[in-house]
PDB file of C-alpha atoms in Angstrom:
ATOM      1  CA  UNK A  18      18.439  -5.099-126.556  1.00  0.00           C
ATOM      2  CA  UNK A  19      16.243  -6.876-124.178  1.00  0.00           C
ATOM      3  CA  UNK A  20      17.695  -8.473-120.909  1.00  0.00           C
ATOM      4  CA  UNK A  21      15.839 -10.634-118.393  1.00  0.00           C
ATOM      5  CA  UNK A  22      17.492 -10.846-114.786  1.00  0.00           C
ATOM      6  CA  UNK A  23      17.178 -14.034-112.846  1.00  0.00           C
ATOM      7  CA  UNK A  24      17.377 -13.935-108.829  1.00  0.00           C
ATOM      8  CA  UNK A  25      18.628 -15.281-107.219  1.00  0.00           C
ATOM      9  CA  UNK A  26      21.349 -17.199-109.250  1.00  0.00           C
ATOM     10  CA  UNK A  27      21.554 -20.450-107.492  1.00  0.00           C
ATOM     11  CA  UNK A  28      19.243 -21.669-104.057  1.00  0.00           C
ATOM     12  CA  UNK A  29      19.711 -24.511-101.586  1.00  0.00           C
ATOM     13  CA  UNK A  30      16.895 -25.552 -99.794  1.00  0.00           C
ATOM     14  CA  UNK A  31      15.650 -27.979 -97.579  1.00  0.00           C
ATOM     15  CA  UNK A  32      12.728 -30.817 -99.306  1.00  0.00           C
ATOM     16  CA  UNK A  33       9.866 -29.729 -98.537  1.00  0.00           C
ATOM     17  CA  UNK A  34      10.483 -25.613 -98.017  1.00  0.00           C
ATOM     18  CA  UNK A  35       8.816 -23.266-100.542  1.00  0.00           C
ATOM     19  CA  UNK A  36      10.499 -21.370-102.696  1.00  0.00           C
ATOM     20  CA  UNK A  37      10.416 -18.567-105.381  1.00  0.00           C
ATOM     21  CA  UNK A  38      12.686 -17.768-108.452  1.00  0.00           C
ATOM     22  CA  UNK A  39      12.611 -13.769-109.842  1.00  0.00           C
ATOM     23  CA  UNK A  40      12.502 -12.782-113.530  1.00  0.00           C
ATOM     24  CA  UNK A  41      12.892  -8.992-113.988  1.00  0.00           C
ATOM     25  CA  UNK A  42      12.696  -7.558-117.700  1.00  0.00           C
ATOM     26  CA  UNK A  43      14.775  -4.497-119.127  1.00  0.00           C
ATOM     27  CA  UNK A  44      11.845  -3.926-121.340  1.00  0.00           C
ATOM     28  CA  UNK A  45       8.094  -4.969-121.979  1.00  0.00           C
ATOM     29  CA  UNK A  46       7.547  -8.031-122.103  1.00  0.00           C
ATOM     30  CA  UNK A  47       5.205  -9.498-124.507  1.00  0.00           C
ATOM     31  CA  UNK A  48       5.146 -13.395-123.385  1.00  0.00           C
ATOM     32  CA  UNK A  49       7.405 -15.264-120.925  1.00  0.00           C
ATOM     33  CA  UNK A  50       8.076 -18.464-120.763  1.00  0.00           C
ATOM     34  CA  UNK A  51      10.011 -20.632-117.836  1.00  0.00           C
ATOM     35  CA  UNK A  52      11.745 -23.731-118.735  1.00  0.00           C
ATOM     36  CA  UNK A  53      13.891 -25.885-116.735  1.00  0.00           C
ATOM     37  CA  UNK A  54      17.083 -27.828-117.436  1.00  0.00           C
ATOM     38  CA  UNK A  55      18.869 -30.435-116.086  1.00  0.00           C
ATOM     39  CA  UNK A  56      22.738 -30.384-116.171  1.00  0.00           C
ATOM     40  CA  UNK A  57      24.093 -30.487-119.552  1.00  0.00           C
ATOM     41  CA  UNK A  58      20.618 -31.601-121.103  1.00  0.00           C
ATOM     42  CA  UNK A  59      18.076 -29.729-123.077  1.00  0.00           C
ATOM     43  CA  UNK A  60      15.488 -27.346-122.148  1.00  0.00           C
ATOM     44  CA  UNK A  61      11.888 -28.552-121.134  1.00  0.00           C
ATOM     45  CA  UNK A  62       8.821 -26.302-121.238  1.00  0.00           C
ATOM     46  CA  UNK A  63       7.275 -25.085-118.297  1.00  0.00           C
ATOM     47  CA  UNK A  64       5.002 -22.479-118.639  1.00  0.00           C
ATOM     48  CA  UNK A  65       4.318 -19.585-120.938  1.00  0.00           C
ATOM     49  CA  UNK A  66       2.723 -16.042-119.531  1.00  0.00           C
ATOM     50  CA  UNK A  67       1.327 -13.780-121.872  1.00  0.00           C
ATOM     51  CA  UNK A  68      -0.970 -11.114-120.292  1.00  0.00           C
ATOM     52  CA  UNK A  69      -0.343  -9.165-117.119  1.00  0.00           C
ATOM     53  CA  UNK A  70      -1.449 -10.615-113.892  1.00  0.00           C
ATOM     54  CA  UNK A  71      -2.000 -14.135-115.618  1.00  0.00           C
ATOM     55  CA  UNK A  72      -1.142 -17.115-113.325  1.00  0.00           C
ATOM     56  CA  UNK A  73      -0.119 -20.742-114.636  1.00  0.00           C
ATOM     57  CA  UNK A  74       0.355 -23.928-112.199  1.00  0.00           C
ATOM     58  CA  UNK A  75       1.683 -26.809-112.934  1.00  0.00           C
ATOM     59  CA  UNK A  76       1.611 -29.743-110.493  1.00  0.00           C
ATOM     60  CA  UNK A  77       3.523 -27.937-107.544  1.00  0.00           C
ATOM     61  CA  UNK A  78       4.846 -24.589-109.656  1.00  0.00           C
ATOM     62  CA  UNK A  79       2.945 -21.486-110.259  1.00  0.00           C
ATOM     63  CA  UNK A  80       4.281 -18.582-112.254  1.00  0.00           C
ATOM     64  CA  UNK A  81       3.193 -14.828-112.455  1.00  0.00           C
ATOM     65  CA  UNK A  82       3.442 -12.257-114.472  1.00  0.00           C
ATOM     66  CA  UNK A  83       3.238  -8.563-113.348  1.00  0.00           C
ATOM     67  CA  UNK A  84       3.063  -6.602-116.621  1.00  0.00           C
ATOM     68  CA  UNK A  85       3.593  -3.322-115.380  1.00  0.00           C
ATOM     69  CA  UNK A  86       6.737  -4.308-113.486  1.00  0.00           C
ATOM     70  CA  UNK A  87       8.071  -6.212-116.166  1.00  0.00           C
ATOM     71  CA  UNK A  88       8.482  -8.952-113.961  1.00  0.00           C
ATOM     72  CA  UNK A  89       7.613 -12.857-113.441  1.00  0.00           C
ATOM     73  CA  UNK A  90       7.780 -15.043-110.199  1.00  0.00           C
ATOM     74  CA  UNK A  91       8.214 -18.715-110.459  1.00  0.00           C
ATOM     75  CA  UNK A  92       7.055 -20.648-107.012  1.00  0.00           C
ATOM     76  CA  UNK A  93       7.792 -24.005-105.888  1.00  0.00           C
ATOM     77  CA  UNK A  94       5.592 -25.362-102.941  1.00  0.00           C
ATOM     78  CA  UNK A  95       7.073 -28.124-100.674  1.00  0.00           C
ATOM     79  CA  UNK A  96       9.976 -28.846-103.061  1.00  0.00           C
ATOM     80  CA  UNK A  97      11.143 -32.156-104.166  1.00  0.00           C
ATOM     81  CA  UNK A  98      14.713 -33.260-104.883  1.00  0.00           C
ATOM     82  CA  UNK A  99      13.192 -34.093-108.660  1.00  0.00           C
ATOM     83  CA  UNK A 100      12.871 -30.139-108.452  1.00  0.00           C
ATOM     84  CA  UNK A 101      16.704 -29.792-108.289  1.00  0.00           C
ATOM     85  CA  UNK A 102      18.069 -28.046-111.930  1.00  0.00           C
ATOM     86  CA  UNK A 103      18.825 -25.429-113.543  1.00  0.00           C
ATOM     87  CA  UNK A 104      15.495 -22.783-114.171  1.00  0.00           C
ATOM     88  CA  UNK A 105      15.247 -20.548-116.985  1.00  0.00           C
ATOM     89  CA  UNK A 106      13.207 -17.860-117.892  1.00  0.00           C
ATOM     90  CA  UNK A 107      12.588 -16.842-121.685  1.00  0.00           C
ATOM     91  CA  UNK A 108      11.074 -13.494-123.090  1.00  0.00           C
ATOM     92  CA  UNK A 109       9.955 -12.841-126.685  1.00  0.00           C
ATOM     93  CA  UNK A 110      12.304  -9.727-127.322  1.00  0.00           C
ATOM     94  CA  UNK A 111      10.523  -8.335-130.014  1.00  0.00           C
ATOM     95  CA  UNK A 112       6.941  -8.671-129.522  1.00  0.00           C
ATOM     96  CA  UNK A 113       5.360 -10.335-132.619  1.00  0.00           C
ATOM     97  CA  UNK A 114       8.808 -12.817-133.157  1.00  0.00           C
ATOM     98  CA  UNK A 115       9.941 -16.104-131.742  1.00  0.00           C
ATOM     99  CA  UNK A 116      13.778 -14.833-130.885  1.00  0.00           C
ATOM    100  CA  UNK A 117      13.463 -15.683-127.211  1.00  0.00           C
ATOM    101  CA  UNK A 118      16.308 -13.996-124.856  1.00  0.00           C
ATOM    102  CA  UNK A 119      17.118 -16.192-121.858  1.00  0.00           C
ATOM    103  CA  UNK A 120      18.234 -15.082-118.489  1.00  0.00           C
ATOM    104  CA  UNK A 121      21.205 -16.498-117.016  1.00  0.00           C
ATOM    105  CA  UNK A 122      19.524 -19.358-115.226  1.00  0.00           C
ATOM    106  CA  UNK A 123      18.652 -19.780-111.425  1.00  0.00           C
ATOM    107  CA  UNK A 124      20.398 -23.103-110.096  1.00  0.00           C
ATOM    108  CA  UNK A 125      18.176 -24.596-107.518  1.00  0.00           C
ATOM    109  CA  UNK A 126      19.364 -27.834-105.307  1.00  0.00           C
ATOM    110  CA  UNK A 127      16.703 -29.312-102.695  1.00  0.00           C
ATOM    111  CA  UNK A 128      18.439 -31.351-100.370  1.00  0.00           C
ATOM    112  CA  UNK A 129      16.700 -34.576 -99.302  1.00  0.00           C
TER     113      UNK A 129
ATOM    114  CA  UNK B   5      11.327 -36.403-124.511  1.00  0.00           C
ATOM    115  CA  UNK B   6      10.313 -33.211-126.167  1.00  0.00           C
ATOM    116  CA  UNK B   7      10.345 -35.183-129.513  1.00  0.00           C
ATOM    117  CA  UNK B   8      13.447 -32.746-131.178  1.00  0.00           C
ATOM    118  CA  UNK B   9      16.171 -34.810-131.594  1.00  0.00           C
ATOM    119  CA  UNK B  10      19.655 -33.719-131.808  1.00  0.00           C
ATOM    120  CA  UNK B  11      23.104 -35.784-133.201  1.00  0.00           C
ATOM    121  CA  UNK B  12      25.861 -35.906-132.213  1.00  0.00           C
ATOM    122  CA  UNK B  13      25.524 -35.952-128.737  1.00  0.00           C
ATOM    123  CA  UNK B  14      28.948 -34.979-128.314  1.00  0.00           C
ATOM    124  CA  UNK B  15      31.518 -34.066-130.864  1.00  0.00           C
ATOM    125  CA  UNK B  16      35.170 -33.160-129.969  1.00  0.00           C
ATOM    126  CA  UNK B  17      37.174 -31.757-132.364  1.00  0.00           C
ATOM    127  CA  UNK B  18      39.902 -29.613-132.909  1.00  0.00           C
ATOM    128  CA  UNK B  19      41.027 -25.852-133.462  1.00  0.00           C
ATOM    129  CA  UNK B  20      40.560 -24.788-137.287  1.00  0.00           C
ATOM    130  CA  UNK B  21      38.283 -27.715-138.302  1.00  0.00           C
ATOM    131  CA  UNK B  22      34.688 -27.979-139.076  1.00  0.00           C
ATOM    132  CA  UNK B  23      31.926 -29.658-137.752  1.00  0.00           C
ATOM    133  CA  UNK B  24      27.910 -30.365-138.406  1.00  0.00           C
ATOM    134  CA  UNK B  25      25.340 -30.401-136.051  1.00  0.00           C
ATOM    135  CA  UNK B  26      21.675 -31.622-136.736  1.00  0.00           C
ATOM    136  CA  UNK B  27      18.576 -31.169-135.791  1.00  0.00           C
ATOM    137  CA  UNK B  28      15.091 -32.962-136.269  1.00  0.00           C
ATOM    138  CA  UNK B  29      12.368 -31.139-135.238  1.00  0.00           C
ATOM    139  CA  UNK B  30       9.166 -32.486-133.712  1.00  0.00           C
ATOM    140  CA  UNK B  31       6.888 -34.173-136.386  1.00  0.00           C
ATOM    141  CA  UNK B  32       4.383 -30.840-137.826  1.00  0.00           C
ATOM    142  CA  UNK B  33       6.728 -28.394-136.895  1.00  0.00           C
ATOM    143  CA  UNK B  34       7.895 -25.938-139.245  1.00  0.00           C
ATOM    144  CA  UNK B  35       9.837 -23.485-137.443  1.00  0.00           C
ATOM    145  CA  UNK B  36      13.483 -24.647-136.238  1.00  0.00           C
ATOM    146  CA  UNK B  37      15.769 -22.513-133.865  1.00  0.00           C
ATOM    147  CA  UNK B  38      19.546 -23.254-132.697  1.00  0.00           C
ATOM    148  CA  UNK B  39      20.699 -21.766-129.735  1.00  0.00           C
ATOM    149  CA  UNK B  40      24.300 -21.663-128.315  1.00  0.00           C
ATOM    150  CA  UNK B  41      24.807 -22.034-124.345  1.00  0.00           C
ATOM    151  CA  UNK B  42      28.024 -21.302-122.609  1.00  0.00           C
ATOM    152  CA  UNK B  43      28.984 -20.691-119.557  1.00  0.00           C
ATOM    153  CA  UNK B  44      29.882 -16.897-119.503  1.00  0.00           C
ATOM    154  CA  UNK B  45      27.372 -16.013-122.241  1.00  0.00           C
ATOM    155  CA  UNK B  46      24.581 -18.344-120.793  1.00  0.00           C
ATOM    156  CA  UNK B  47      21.608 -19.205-123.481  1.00  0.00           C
ATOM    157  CA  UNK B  48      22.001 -17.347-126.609  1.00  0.00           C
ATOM    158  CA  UNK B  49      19.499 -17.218-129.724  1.00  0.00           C
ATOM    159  CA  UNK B  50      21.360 -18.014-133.114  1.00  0.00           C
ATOM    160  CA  UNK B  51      18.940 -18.184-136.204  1.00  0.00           C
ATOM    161  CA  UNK B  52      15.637 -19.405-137.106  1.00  0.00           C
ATOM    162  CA  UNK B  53      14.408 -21.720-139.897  1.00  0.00           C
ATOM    163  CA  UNK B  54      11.109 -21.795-140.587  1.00  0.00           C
ATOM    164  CA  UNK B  55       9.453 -24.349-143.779  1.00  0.00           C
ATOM    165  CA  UNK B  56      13.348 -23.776-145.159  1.00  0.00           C
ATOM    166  CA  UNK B  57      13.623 -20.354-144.916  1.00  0.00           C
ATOM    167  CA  UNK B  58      15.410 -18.159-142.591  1.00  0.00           C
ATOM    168  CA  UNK B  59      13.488 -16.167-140.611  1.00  0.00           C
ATOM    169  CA  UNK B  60      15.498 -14.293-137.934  1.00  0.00           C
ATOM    170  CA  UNK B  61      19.341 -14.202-136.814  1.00  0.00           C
ATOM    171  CA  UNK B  62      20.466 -13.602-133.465  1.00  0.00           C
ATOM    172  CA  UNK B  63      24.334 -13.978-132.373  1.00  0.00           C
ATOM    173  CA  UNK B  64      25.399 -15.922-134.986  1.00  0.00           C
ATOM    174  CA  UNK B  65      29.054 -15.747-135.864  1.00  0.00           C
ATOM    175  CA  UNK B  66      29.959 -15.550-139.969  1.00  0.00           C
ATOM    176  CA  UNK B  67      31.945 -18.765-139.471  1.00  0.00           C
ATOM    177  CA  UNK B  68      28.778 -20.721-138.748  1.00  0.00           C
ATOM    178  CA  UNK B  69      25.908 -20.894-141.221  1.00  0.00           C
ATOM    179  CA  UNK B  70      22.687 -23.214-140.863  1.00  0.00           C
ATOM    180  CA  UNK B  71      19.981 -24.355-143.436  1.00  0.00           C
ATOM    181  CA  UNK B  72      16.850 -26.001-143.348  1.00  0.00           C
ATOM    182  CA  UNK B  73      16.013 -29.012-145.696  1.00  0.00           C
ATOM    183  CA  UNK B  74      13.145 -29.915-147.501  1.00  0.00           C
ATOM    184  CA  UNK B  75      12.142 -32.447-144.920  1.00  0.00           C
ATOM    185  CA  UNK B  76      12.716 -29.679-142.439  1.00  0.00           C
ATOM    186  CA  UNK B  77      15.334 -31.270-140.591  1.00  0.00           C
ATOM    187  CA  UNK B  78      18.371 -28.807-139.894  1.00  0.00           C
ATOM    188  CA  UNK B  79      21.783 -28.540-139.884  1.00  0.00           C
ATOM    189  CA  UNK B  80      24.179 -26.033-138.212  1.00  0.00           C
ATOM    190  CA  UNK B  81      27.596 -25.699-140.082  1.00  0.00           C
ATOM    191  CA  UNK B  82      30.726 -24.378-137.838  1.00  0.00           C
ATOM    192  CA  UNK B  83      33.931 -23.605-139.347  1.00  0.00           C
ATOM    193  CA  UNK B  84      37.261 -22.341-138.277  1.00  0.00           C
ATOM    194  CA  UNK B  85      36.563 -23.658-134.436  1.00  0.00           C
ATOM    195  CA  UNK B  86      38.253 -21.969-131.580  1.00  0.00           C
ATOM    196  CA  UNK B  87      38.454 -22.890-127.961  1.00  0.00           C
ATOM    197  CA  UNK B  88      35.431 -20.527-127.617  1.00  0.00           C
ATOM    198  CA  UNK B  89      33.081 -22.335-129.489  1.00  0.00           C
ATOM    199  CA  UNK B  90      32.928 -25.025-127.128  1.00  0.00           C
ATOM    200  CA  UNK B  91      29.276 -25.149-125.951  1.00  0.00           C
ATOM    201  CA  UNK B  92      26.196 -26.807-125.622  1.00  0.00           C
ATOM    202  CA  UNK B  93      24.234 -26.683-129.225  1.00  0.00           C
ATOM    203  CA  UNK B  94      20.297 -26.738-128.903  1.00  0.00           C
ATOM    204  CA  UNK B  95      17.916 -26.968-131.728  1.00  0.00           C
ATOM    205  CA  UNK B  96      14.671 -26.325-130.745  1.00  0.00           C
ATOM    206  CA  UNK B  97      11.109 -26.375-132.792  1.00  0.00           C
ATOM    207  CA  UNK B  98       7.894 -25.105-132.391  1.00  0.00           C
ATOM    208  CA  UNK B  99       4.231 -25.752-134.019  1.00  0.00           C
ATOM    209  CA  UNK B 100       3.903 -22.668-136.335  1.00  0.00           C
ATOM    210  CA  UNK B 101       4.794 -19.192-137.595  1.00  0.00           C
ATOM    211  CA  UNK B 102       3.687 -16.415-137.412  1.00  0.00           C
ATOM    212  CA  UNK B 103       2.122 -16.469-133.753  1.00  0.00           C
ATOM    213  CA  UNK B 104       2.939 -13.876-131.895  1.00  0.00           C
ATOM    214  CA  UNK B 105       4.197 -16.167-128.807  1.00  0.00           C
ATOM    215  CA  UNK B 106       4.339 -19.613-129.152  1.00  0.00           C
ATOM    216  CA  UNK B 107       6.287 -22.476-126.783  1.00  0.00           C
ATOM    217  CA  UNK B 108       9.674 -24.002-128.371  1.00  0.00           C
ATOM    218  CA  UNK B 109      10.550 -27.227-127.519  1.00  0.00           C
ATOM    219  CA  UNK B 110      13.992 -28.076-126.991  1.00  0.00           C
ATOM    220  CA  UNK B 111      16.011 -31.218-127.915  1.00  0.00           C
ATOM    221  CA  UNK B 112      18.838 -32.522-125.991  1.00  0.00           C
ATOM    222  CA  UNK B 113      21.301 -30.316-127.217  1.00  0.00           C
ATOM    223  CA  UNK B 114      25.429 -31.346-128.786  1.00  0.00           C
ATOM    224  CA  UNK B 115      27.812 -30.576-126.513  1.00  0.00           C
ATOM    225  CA  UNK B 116      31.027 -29.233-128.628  1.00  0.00           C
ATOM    226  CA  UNK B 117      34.588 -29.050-126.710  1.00  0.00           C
ATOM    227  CA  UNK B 118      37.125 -27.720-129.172  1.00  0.00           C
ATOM    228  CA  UNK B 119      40.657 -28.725-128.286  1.00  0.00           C
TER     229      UNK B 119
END
């Protein structure tokens, strides 16, 4: 079965530093999606990535997706405290189905 | 607010009982997933629902069961609780099936602590 590896697993950083949160696939991966979660509340949609090289942005997040190294990046520029949470990243296991896997989660707190 | 909602927001129960969770998915959407998250096991996929049918099972224990109504609302059934259960419950939805990839969005989960 498919497994998606988040690094790190949890980041401190200063407001205002950049950042960057690694996805790594055990097998192809045929769309990925980032969401982000605040303690103890649900899920909200980032991004999805469905072809190789694509790039998404979002206010001050970009995410990548390198196809051939089964692999996403998510990047935070000049980080914000409202940053802080938990991020997840999300693959479609089965190419052609909606059962997402879910890393374990990369924790991120941006100290003010 | 993802427009899923999600009740209880908390439930505490004990060992051996039973509880239901629902879910209301966002208005048009047809295809509702519940997902279990703990702590060791992280985010795990459960079962899909899609227009009242299942459509794909994940890690679902045979002590819980889930159906989709008519007015596609869902509910997840679990029985014969055990410490382990305790988790957060998410229901997500998204716009259609089949797509090939398609966003979910989540609600704001029922957190279950089994005493």
């Amino acid at each position: 079965s498919q497994e998606l590896e988040q690094s790190p697993q949890s980041l401190i950083v200063q407001e205002g530093k950049n950042l960057t949160i690694n996805c790594t696939s055990s097998k192809t991966l045929y769309g990925l999606y980032w969401y982000k979660q605040k303690y103890g509340e649900g899920l909200i949609f980032l991004m999805m990535l469905q072809k190789g090289g694509e790039e998404k942005s979002h206010e001050k997040i970009t995410a990548k997706l390198d196809e051939k190294k089964q692999q996403s990046s998510l990047h935070i520029t000049a980080s914000q405290p409202s940053h802080a949470g938990i991020y997840l990243c999300g693959a479609d296991s089965q190419g052609g189905s909606e059962k997402l896997v879910f890393g374990k989660g990369t924790k991120l707190t941006v100290n003010p | 607010d993802s427009g899923v909602t999600q009740t209880p927001k908390h439930l505490i129960t004990a060992t051996g009982q039973r509880v239901t969770l629902r879910c209301s998915p966002r208005s048009g959407d047809l295809s509702v997933y519940w997902y279990q998250q703990s702590l060791d096991q992280g985010l795990q996929f459960l079962i899909q629902y899609y227009n009242g049918e299942e459509r794909a099972k994940g890690n679902i224990l045979e002590r819980f069961s889930a159906q989709q109504f008519p007015d596609l609302h869902s509910e997840l059934n679990l029985s014969s609780l055990e410490l382990g259960d305790s988790a957060l419950y998410f229901c997500a939805s998204s716009p259609s099936h089949p797509t090939p990839v398609s966003e979910q969005y989540f609600g704001p989960g029922t957190r279950l602590t089994v005493t």
